[in-house]
mmCIF file of C-alpha atoms and ligand atoms in Angstrom:
data_model
loop_
_atom_site.group_PDB
_atom_site.id
_atom_site.type_symbol
_atom_site.label_atom_id
_atom_site.label_comp_id
_atom_site.label_asym_id
_atom_site.label_seq_id
_atom_site.Cartn_x
_atom_site.Cartn_y
_atom_site.Cartn_z
ATOM 1 C CA UNK A 1 -50.201 82.379 -14.992
ATOM 2 C CA UNK A 2 -48.646 84.510 -17.722
ATOM 3 C CA UNK A 3 -47.773 87.131 -15.115
ATOM 4 C CA UNK A 4 -46.081 84.591 -12.837
ATOM 5 C CA UNK A 5 -43.999 83.320 -15.725
ATOM 6 C CA UNK A 6 -42.927 86.858 -16.626
ATOM 7 C CA UNK A 7 -42.044 87.611 -13.018
ATOM 8 C CA UNK A 8 -40.005 84.402 -12.823
ATOM 9 C CA UNK A 9 -38.134 85.328 -16.012
ATOM 10 C CA UNK A 10 -37.398 88.812 -14.701
ATOM 11 C CA UNK A 11 -36.168 87.423 -11.382
ATOM 12 C CA UNK A 12 -33.932 85.005 -13.258
ATOM 13 C CA UNK A 13 -32.538 87.808 -15.415
ATOM 14 C CA UNK A 14 -31.877 89.966 -12.351
ATOM 15 C CA UNK A 15 -30.177 87.068 -10.614
ATOM 16 C CA UNK A 16 -28.141 86.276 -13.738
ATOM 17 C CA UNK A 17 -27.125 89.932 -13.938
ATOM 18 C CA UNK A 18 -25.992 90.105 -10.342
ATOM 19 C CA UNK A 19 -24.078 86.800 -10.626
ATOM 20 C CA UNK A 20 -22.368 88.241 -13.715
ATOM 21 C CA UNK A 21 -21.554 91.404 -11.788
ATOM 22 C CA UNK A 22 -20.224 89.511 -8.784
ATOM 23 C CA UNK A 23 -17.631 87.690 -10.876
ATOM 24 C CA UNK A 24 -16.821 90.706 -12.999
ATOM 25 C CA UNK A 25 -14.197 90.871 -14.353
ATOM 26 C CA UNK A 26 -13.095 87.291 -14.755
ATOM 27 C CA UNK A 27 -11.084 87.836 -17.947
ATOM 28 C CA UNK A 28 -9.372 90.741 -19.741
ATOM 29 C CA UNK A 29 -11.381 93.797 -20.753
ATOM 30 C CA UNK A 30 -11.054 95.677 -24.056
ATOM 31 C CA UNK A 31 -11.060 99.457 -24.222
ATOM 32 C CA UNK A 32 -11.768 100.717 -27.730
ATOM 33 C CA UNK A 33 -9.829 103.876 -28.614
ATOM 34 C CA UNK A 34 -11.497 105.302 -31.722
ATOM 35 C CA UNK A 35 -8.368 107.174 -32.887
ATOM 36 C CA UNK A 36 -4.813 106.289 -33.816
ATOM 37 C CA UNK A 37 -2.225 104.991 -31.374
ATOM 38 C CA UNK A 38 0.029 107.637 -29.859
ATOM 39 C CA UNK A 39 -2.645 110.362 -30.013
ATOM 40 C CA UNK A 40 -4.296 112.160 -27.098
ATOM 41 C CA UNK A 41 -7.215 109.748 -26.572
ATOM 42 C CA UNK A 42 -4.885 106.778 -26.834
ATOM 43 C CA UNK A 43 -2.476 108.315 -24.301
ATOM 44 C CA UNK A 44 -5.267 108.946 -21.800
ATOM 45 C CA UNK A 45 -6.668 105.438 -22.291
ATOM 46 C CA UNK A 46 -3.314 103.771 -21.692
ATOM 47 C CA UNK A 47 -2.477 105.708 -18.518
ATOM 48 C CA UNK A 48 -5.966 105.246 -17.102
ATOM 49 C CA UNK A 49 -6.404 101.575 -17.967
ATOM 50 C CA UNK A 50 -2.972 100.676 -16.645
ATOM 51 C CA UNK A 51 -4.045 101.930 -13.186
ATOM 52 C CA UNK A 52 -7.644 100.611 -13.431
ATOM 53 C CA UNK A 53 -6.361 97.056 -13.716
ATOM 54 C CA UNK A 54 -4.987 97.289 -10.145
ATOM 55 C CA UNK A 55 -8.531 97.706 -8.843
ATOM 56 C CA UNK A 56 -10.239 95.363 -11.309
ATOM 57 C CA UNK A 57 -7.649 92.586 -11.126
ATOM 58 C CA UNK A 58 -7.734 92.061 -14.898
ATOM 59 C CA UNK A 59 -5.781 93.739 -17.690
ATOM 60 C CA UNK A 60 -7.459 96.209 -20.006
ATOM 61 C CA UNK A 61 -6.352 95.789 -23.601
ATOM 62 C CA UNK A 62 -6.385 98.808 -25.877
ATOM 63 C CA UNK A 63 -7.877 98.321 -29.328
ATOM 64 C CA UNK A 64 -7.495 101.202 -31.802
ATOM 65 C CA UNK A 65 -10.505 101.153 -34.148
ATOM 66 C CA UNK A 66 -10.015 104.266 -36.249
ATOM 67 C CA UNK A 67 -11.873 106.128 -38.979
ATOM 68 C CA UNK A 68 -14.745 108.571 -39.523
ATOM 69 C CA UNK A 69 -13.786 110.756 -36.551
ATOM 70 C CA UNK A 70 -14.057 107.880 -34.114
ATOM 71 C CA UNK A 71 -17.577 106.832 -35.134
ATOM 72 C CA UNK A 72 -16.422 103.388 -36.300
ATOM 73 C CA UNK A 73 -14.776 102.621 -32.959
ATOM 74 C CA UNK A 74 -17.824 103.726 -30.996
ATOM 75 C CA UNK A 75 -20.011 101.549 -33.252
ATOM 76 C CA UNK A 76 -17.827 98.562 -32.409
ATOM 77 C CA UNK A 77 -18.705 99.043 -28.712
ATOM 78 C CA UNK A 78 -22.422 99.647 -29.381
ATOM 79 C CA UNK A 79 -22.564 96.225 -31.083
ATOM 80 C CA UNK A 80 -20.583 94.413 -28.354
ATOM 81 C CA UNK A 81 -22.208 92.288 -25.641
ATOM 82 C CA UNK A 82 -23.480 94.398 -22.722
ATOM 83 C CA UNK A 83 -21.292 92.622 -20.179
ATOM 84 C CA UNK A 84 -18.689 95.261 -19.263
ATOM 85 C CA UNK A 85 -15.890 93.615 -21.237
ATOM 86 C CA UNK A 86 -15.936 96.211 -24.014
ATOM 87 C CA UNK A 87 -15.515 99.847 -22.986
ATOM 88 C CA UNK A 88 -15.715 102.901 -25.215
ATOM 89 C CA UNK A 89 -13.415 105.834 -24.502
ATOM 90 C CA UNK A 90 -14.297 109.004 -26.337
ATOM 91 C CA UNK A 91 -14.967 112.688 -26.065
ATOM 92 C CA UNK A 92 -17.051 115.664 -27.085
ATOM 93 C CA UNK A 93 -16.399 114.774 -30.716
ATOM 94 C CA UNK A 94 -17.170 111.062 -30.710
ATOM 95 C CA UNK A 95 -20.047 111.071 -28.215
ATOM 96 C CA UNK A 96 -21.681 114.398 -29.098
ATOM 97 C CA UNK A 97 -20.601 115.990 -32.406
ATOM 98 C CA UNK A 98 -20.606 112.836 -34.522
ATOM 99 C CA UNK A 99 -24.330 112.416 -33.901
ATOM 100 C CA UNK A 100 -24.932 115.722 -35.709
ATOM 101 C CA UNK A 101 -22.662 114.904 -38.645
ATOM 102 C CA UNK A 102 -22.839 111.194 -39.519
ATOM 103 C CA UNK A 103 -25.653 108.751 -40.193
ATOM 104 C CA UNK A 104 -24.296 106.615 -37.383
ATOM 105 C CA UNK A 105 -26.700 103.697 -37.375
ATOM 106 C CA UNK A 106 -26.765 103.960 -33.575
ATOM 107 C CA UNK A 107 -27.925 106.502 -31.034
ATOM 108 C CA UNK A 108 -25.227 108.022 -28.817
ATOM 109 C CA UNK A 109 -27.605 108.293 -25.860
ATOM 110 C CA UNK A 110 -30.033 105.386 -26.291
ATOM 111 C CA UNK A 111 -27.447 102.739 -27.256
ATOM 112 C CA UNK A 112 -24.735 103.461 -24.696
ATOM 113 C CA UNK A 113 -24.547 103.502 -20.927
ATOM 114 C CA UNK A 114 -22.451 106.372 -19.494
ATOM 115 C CA UNK A 115 -19.776 105.291 -16.991
ATOM 116 C CA UNK A 116 -17.630 108.235 -15.937
ATOM 117 C CA UNK A 117 -16.405 111.675 -16.965
ATOM 118 C CA UNK A 118 -12.645 111.818 -17.623
ATOM 119 C CA UNK A 119 -10.195 114.745 -17.689
ATOM 120 C CA UNK A 120 -10.649 117.528 -20.161
ATOM 121 C CA UNK A 121 -8.084 119.136 -22.357
ATOM 122 C CA UNK A 122 -7.911 122.705 -23.602
ATOM 123 C CA UNK A 123 -6.926 123.005 -27.232
ATOM 124 C CA UNK A 124 -3.800 124.725 -28.458
ATOM 125 C CA UNK A 125 -3.403 126.694 -31.690
ATOM 126 C CA UNK A 126 -0.226 125.478 -33.368
ATOM 127 C CA UNK A 127 1.383 125.934 -36.778
ATOM 128 C CA UNK A 128 4.307 124.735 -38.794
ATOM 129 C CA UNK A 129 7.496 126.717 -38.112
ATOM 130 C CA UNK A 130 7.439 127.713 -41.782
ATOM 131 C CA UNK A 131 4.741 130.304 -41.014
ATOM 132 C CA UNK A 132 6.578 133.495 -40.039
ATOM 133 C CA UNK A 133 4.090 134.671 -37.351
ATOM 134 C CA UNK A 134 5.267 135.161 -33.772
ATOM 135 C CA UNK A 135 1.925 135.824 -32.067
ATOM 136 C CA UNK A 136 -1.721 134.871 -32.531
ATOM 137 C CA UNK A 137 -2.507 138.311 -33.960
ATOM 138 C CA UNK A 138 0.302 137.938 -36.500
ATOM 139 C CA UNK A 139 -0.859 134.410 -37.338
ATOM 140 C CA UNK A 140 -4.431 135.561 -38.003
ATOM 141 C CA UNK A 141 -3.203 138.470 -40.150
ATOM 142 C CA UNK A 142 -0.891 136.145 -42.097
ATOM 143 C CA UNK A 143 -3.638 133.548 -42.663
ATOM 144 C CA UNK A 144 -6.075 136.251 -43.820
ATOM 145 C CA UNK A 145 -3.565 137.599 -46.313
ATOM 146 C CA UNK A 146 -3.033 134.194 -47.955
ATOM 147 C CA UNK A 147 -4.541 133.801 -51.405
ATOM 148 C CA UNK A 148 -5.663 130.194 -50.753
ATOM 149 C CA UNK A 149 -7.231 128.654 -47.622
ATOM 150 C CA UNK A 150 -4.617 127.380 -45.154
ATOM 151 C CA UNK A 151 -4.614 123.632 -44.520
ATOM 152 C CA UNK A 152 -5.628 122.451 -41.046
ATOM 153 C CA UNK A 153 -5.048 118.908 -39.808
ATOM 154 C CA UNK A 154 -7.932 117.137 -38.064
ATOM 155 C CA UNK A 155 -8.818 113.695 -36.776
ATOM 156 C CA UNK A 156 -11.771 113.642 -39.206
ATOM 157 C CA UNK A 157 -15.012 115.592 -39.614
ATOM 158 C CA UNK A 158 -16.552 115.883 -36.136
ATOM 159 C CA UNK A 159 -13.353 115.280 -34.168
ATOM 160 C CA UNK A 160 -12.184 117.714 -31.513
ATOM 161 C CA UNK A 161 -9.648 119.292 -33.834
ATOM 162 C CA UNK A 162 -12.321 119.743 -36.507
ATOM 163 C CA UNK A 163 -14.917 121.302 -34.178
ATOM 164 C CA UNK A 164 -12.188 123.659 -32.942
ATOM 165 C CA UNK A 165 -11.411 124.531 -36.568
ATOM 166 C CA UNK A 166 -15.064 125.344 -37.311
ATOM 167 C CA UNK A 167 -15.153 127.504 -34.214
ATOM 168 C CA UNK A 168 -11.928 129.265 -35.321
ATOM 169 C CA UNK A 169 -13.388 129.935 -38.779
ATOM 170 C CA UNK A 170 -16.458 131.450 -37.143
ATOM 171 C CA UNK A 171 -14.422 133.599 -34.756
ATOM 172 C CA UNK A 172 -11.913 134.905 -37.331
ATOM 173 C CA UNK A 173 -13.661 134.734 -40.689
ATOM 174 C CA UNK A 174 -10.746 132.662 -42.030
ATOM 175 C CA UNK A 175 -11.672 129.758 -44.297
ATOM 176 C CA UNK A 176 -9.729 126.583 -43.559
ATOM 177 C CA UNK A 177 -9.114 123.617 -45.794
ATOM 178 C CA UNK A 178 -9.338 120.538 -43.582
ATOM 179 C CA UNK A 179 -7.034 117.573 -43.971
ATOM 180 C CA UNK A 180 -8.527 114.557 -42.142
ATOM 181 C CA UNK A 181 -6.352 111.892 -40.498
ATOM 182 C CA UNK A 182 -7.230 108.854 -38.371
ATOM 183 C CA UNK A 183 -6.176 110.761 -35.283
ATOM 184 C CA UNK A 184 -4.138 113.807 -34.394
ATOM 185 C CA UNK A 185 -1.002 111.690 -33.864
ATOM 186 C CA UNK A 186 -0.427 111.309 -37.651
ATOM 187 C CA UNK A 187 -1.673 114.880 -38.225
ATOM 188 C CA UNK A 188 1.000 116.133 -35.826
ATOM 189 C CA UNK A 189 3.703 114.214 -37.687
ATOM 190 C CA UNK A 190 2.665 116.013 -40.878
ATOM 191 C CA UNK A 191 2.553 119.378 -39.108
ATOM 192 C CA UNK A 192 6.111 118.913 -37.860
ATOM 193 C CA UNK A 193 7.126 117.984 -41.416
ATOM 194 C CA UNK A 194 5.453 121.124 -42.775
ATOM 195 C CA UNK A 195 2.937 119.166 -44.889
ATOM 196 C CA UNK A 196 0.016 121.106 -43.372
ATOM 197 C CA UNK A 197 -0.128 124.693 -42.089
ATOM 198 C CA UNK A 198 -1.811 124.467 -38.735
ATOM 199 C CA UNK A 199 -3.873 122.546 -36.266
ATOM 200 C CA UNK A 200 -6.051 123.329 -33.286
ATOM 201 C CA UNK A 201 -5.000 120.344 -31.285
ATOM 202 C CA UNK A 202 -5.484 118.902 -27.837
ATOM 203 C CA UNK A 203 -2.720 120.433 -25.725
ATOM 204 C CA UNK A 204 -1.631 116.995 -24.507
ATOM 205 C CA UNK A 205 -0.839 115.943 -28.080
ATOM 206 C CA UNK A 206 1.165 118.956 -29.252
ATOM 207 C CA UNK A 207 2.897 120.080 -26.099
ATOM 208 C CA UNK A 208 6.051 117.952 -26.438
ATOM 209 C CA UNK A 209 6.663 119.164 -30.012
ATOM 210 C CA UNK A 210 6.058 122.759 -28.933
ATOM 211 C CA UNK A 211 8.637 122.337 -26.183
ATOM 212 C CA UNK A 212 11.065 120.761 -28.642
ATOM 213 C CA UNK A 213 10.629 123.779 -30.935
ATOM 214 C CA UNK A 214 9.498 121.714 -33.933
ATOM 215 C CA UNK A 215 6.129 123.532 -34.196
ATOM 216 C CA UNK A 216 4.967 126.917 -32.918
ATOM 217 C CA UNK A 217 2.221 127.482 -30.333
ATOM 218 C CA UNK A 218 0.169 130.697 -30.268
ATOM 219 C CA UNK A 219 -2.438 130.261 -27.540
ATOM 220 C CA UNK A 220 -4.370 127.785 -25.400
ATOM 221 C CA UNK A 221 -8.135 127.999 -25.820
ATOM 222 C CA UNK A 222 -8.997 128.517 -22.171
ATOM 223 C CA UNK A 223 -9.397 131.395 -19.748
ATOM 224 C CA UNK A 224 -6.385 130.253 -17.720
ATOM 225 C CA UNK A 225 -2.934 129.110 -18.767
ATOM 226 C CA UNK A 226 -2.017 125.439 -18.706
ATOM 227 C CA UNK A 227 0.171 124.875 -15.655
ATOM 228 C CA UNK A 228 2.652 122.656 -17.450
ATOM 229 C CA UNK A 229 3.049 125.177 -20.307
ATOM 230 C CA UNK A 230 2.654 128.473 -18.490
ATOM 231 C CA UNK A 231 4.646 130.473 -21.067
ATOM 232 C CA UNK A 232 1.877 130.004 -23.679
ATOM 233 C CA UNK A 233 -0.786 132.754 -23.462
ATOM 234 C CA UNK A 234 -4.510 132.113 -23.329
ATOM 235 C CA UNK A 235 -6.657 133.117 -26.311
ATOM 236 C CA UNK A 236 -8.017 135.989 -24.160
ATOM 237 C CA UNK A 237 -4.485 137.287 -23.602
ATOM 238 C CA UNK A 238 -3.422 136.705 -27.206
ATOM 239 C CA UNK A 239 -6.251 138.749 -28.724
ATOM 240 C CA UNK A 240 -8.967 136.186 -29.532
ATOM 241 C CA UNK A 241 -11.055 136.968 -26.504
ATOM 242 C CA UNK A 242 -13.697 134.437 -25.496
ATOM 243 C CA UNK A 243 -12.405 131.722 -27.836
ATOM 244 C CA UNK A 244 -12.573 128.884 -25.315
ATOM 245 C CA UNK A 245 -12.831 125.193 -26.028
ATOM 246 C CA UNK A 246 -12.050 122.312 -23.756
ATOM 247 C CA UNK A 247 -12.443 118.766 -24.963
ATOM 248 C CA UNK A 248 -13.851 116.605 -22.187
ATOM 249 C CA UNK A 249 -13.595 112.815 -22.351
ATOM 250 C CA UNK A 250 -15.514 109.922 -20.850
ATOM 251 C CA UNK A 251 -16.135 106.170 -20.710
ATOM 252 C CA UNK A 252 -19.247 104.338 -21.925
ATOM 253 C CA UNK A 253 -20.379 100.711 -22.209
ATOM 254 C CA UNK A 254 -23.128 99.128 -24.355
ATOM 255 C CA UNK A 255 -26.716 99.808 -23.288
ATOM 256 C CA UNK A 256 -28.068 97.103 -20.990
ATOM 257 C CA UNK A 257 -24.803 96.509 -19.125
ATOM 258 C CA UNK A 258 -25.802 95.585 -15.548
ATOM 259 C CA UNK A 259 -25.678 98.546 -13.138
ATOM 260 C CA UNK A 260 -23.302 96.765 -10.749
ATOM 261 C CA UNK A 261 -20.781 96.269 -13.545
ATOM 262 C CA UNK A 262 -21.045 99.927 -14.568
ATOM 263 C CA UNK A 263 -20.435 100.795 -10.896
ATOM 264 C CA UNK A 264 -17.314 98.599 -10.768
ATOM 265 C CA UNK A 265 -15.811 100.196 -13.879
ATOM 266 C CA UNK A 266 -16.736 103.638 -12.564
ATOM 267 C CA UNK A 267 -15.053 102.929 -9.190
ATOM 268 C CA UNK A 268 -11.862 101.700 -10.895
ATOM 269 C CA UNK A 269 -11.677 104.798 -13.114
ATOM 270 C CA UNK A 270 -12.334 107.158 -10.178
ATOM 271 C CA UNK A 271 -9.663 105.438 -8.095
ATOM 272 C CA UNK A 272 -7.227 105.730 -11.024
ATOM 273 C CA UNK A 273 -7.938 109.449 -11.473
ATOM 274 C CA UNK A 274 -7.434 110.042 -7.750
ATOM 275 C CA UNK A 275 -4.065 108.280 -7.728
ATOM 276 C CA UNK A 276 -1.401 111.027 -7.310
ATOM 277 C CA UNK A 277 0.926 109.344 -9.841
ATOM 278 C CA UNK A 278 -1.834 109.283 -12.490
ATOM 279 C CA UNK A 279 -2.879 112.872 -11.672
ATOM 280 C CA UNK A 280 0.715 114.019 -12.094
ATOM 281 C CA UNK A 281 0.977 112.348 -15.520
ATOM 282 C CA UNK A 282 -2.310 113.891 -16.644
ATOM 283 C CA UNK A 283 -1.450 117.343 -15.306
ATOM 284 C CA UNK A 284 1.963 117.258 -17.018
ATOM 285 C CA UNK A 285 0.084 116.636 -20.274
ATOM 286 C CA UNK A 286 -2.024 119.743 -19.643
ATOM 287 C CA UNK A 287 -5.161 117.775 -18.743
ATOM 288 C CA UNK A 288 -7.661 119.141 -16.226
ATOM 289 C CA UNK A 289 -9.195 116.709 -13.749
ATOM 290 C CA UNK A 290 -13.023 116.554 -13.607
ATOM 291 C CA UNK A 291 -14.665 117.885 -10.414
ATOM 292 C CA UNK A 292 -15.169 115.180 -7.751
ATOM 293 C CA UNK A 293 -18.932 115.766 -7.654
ATOM 294 C CA UNK A 294 -19.204 115.021 -11.395
ATOM 295 C CA UNK A 295 -17.791 111.504 -11.291
ATOM 296 C CA UNK A 296 -20.995 109.452 -11.202
ATOM 297 C CA UNK A 297 -22.385 107.662 -14.263
ATOM 298 C CA UNK A 298 -25.522 109.817 -13.986
ATOM 299 C CA UNK A 299 -23.458 113.014 -14.052
ATOM 300 C CA UNK A 300 -21.825 111.981 -17.345
ATOM 301 C CA UNK A 301 -25.252 111.093 -18.808
ATOM 302 C CA UNK A 302 -26.664 114.513 -17.897
ATOM 303 C CA UNK A 303 -23.531 116.300 -19.139
ATOM 304 C CA UNK A 304 -23.562 114.476 -22.481
ATOM 305 C CA UNK A 305 -27.224 115.430 -23.060
ATOM 306 C CA UNK A 306 -26.518 119.063 -22.159
ATOM 307 C CA UNK A 307 -23.551 119.133 -24.562
ATOM 308 C CA UNK A 308 -25.697 117.673 -27.364
ATOM 309 C CA UNK A 309 -28.211 120.492 -26.817
ATOM 310 C CA UNK A 310 -25.377 123.064 -26.842
ATOM 311 C CA UNK A 311 -23.286 121.900 -29.810
ATOM 312 C CA UNK A 312 -25.655 120.294 -32.303
ATOM 313 C CA UNK A 313 -27.234 123.569 -33.519
ATOM 314 C CA UNK A 314 -23.794 125.083 -34.320
ATOM 315 C CA UNK A 315 -22.519 121.904 -35.973
ATOM 316 C CA UNK A 316 -25.687 121.401 -38.012
ATOM 317 C CA UNK A 317 -25.568 125.052 -39.095
ATOM 318 C CA UNK A 318 -22.008 124.504 -40.348
ATOM 319 C CA UNK A 319 -23.460 121.844 -42.688
ATOM 320 C CA UNK A 320 -20.355 119.634 -42.550
ATOM 321 C CA UNK A 321 -20.086 117.325 -45.542
ATOM 322 C CA UNK A 322 -18.803 113.799 -45.044
ATOM 323 C CA UNK A 323 -18.201 111.119 -47.618
HETATM 324 N N1 LIG B 401 -8.873 112.825 -29.774
HETATM 325 C C1 LIG B 401 -8.426 112.629 -31.137
HETATM 326 C C2 LIG B 401 -7.224 111.694 -31.186
HETATM 327 O O1 LIG B 401 -6.945 111.023 -30.224
HETATM 328 C C3 LIG B 401 -8.145 113.902 -31.800
HETATM 329 C C4 LIG B 401 -9.334 114.782 -31.999
HETATM 330 O O2 LIG B 401 -10.461 114.487 -31.603
HETATM 331 O O3 LIG B 401 -9.133 115.834 -32.592
HETATM 332 O O4 LIG B 401 -6.563 111.617 -32.193
#
């Protein structure tokens, strides 16, 4: 009797789930960007969601929930109803590194459902024009000769720009003094104004200012040059051999979101990324498209776990202090 009741409940839940999925989406969706407006994650979210709405038939509203390197914005999605109407966009920092730094109050793997891998972005080493170096080697020599640690802008402890900074400290022996912002958009404004010395930023964020000559770029942290900025050398070419870091991004929804809904969001994002107009925008920003065979929800889940295994030991060893 008990068993029959349980089976009936499960059948009802399954039916409810599929009815929910069939009508999905019947009203606007929210995509939570965990960093400031105008920054690299925000830019990717807006381009992507604008095209996803064509497939989904509903608008996707962007909500910027900033602070603590994106961990507050991700928490907002973890606590949302698992119905597909609240999507988390994030990256290596928010969905991997933060788990090793913050007492999050949620589990990045157990409390979220992966949806799809998004483009990745090599970082770019940039400084204020006030620093007189003309090459990466000169920059490193100049930073080493300074009596006090140079200031480096970040989007908070655990963000992409911060992980890149830790990696740079390890590779060069230079001690940085981090200045945390709610995203690299405001950090970039301060870099242009000369309020901070340098930043290891997502290429998509800094590239326009580099082109305008308001900040100086030294190298992209990849083994190949960025097509849209082919005059900037790679770290290998500029003398910091092997210093590679690419910040991949992705979409997640709360755990328990019905599989069919995850599949619908995944299909809309894949269609958006395969749209030539979207690809062109992303490539102009220096973004690299994910391989076609890595676009399933399962592929992102496996990738996220592998990245946790790779990065957590280094981040924990760095013993990052947060307030
Ligand atoms: N992706 C962040 C932003 O959009 C920056 C970072 O992680 O460094 O501001």
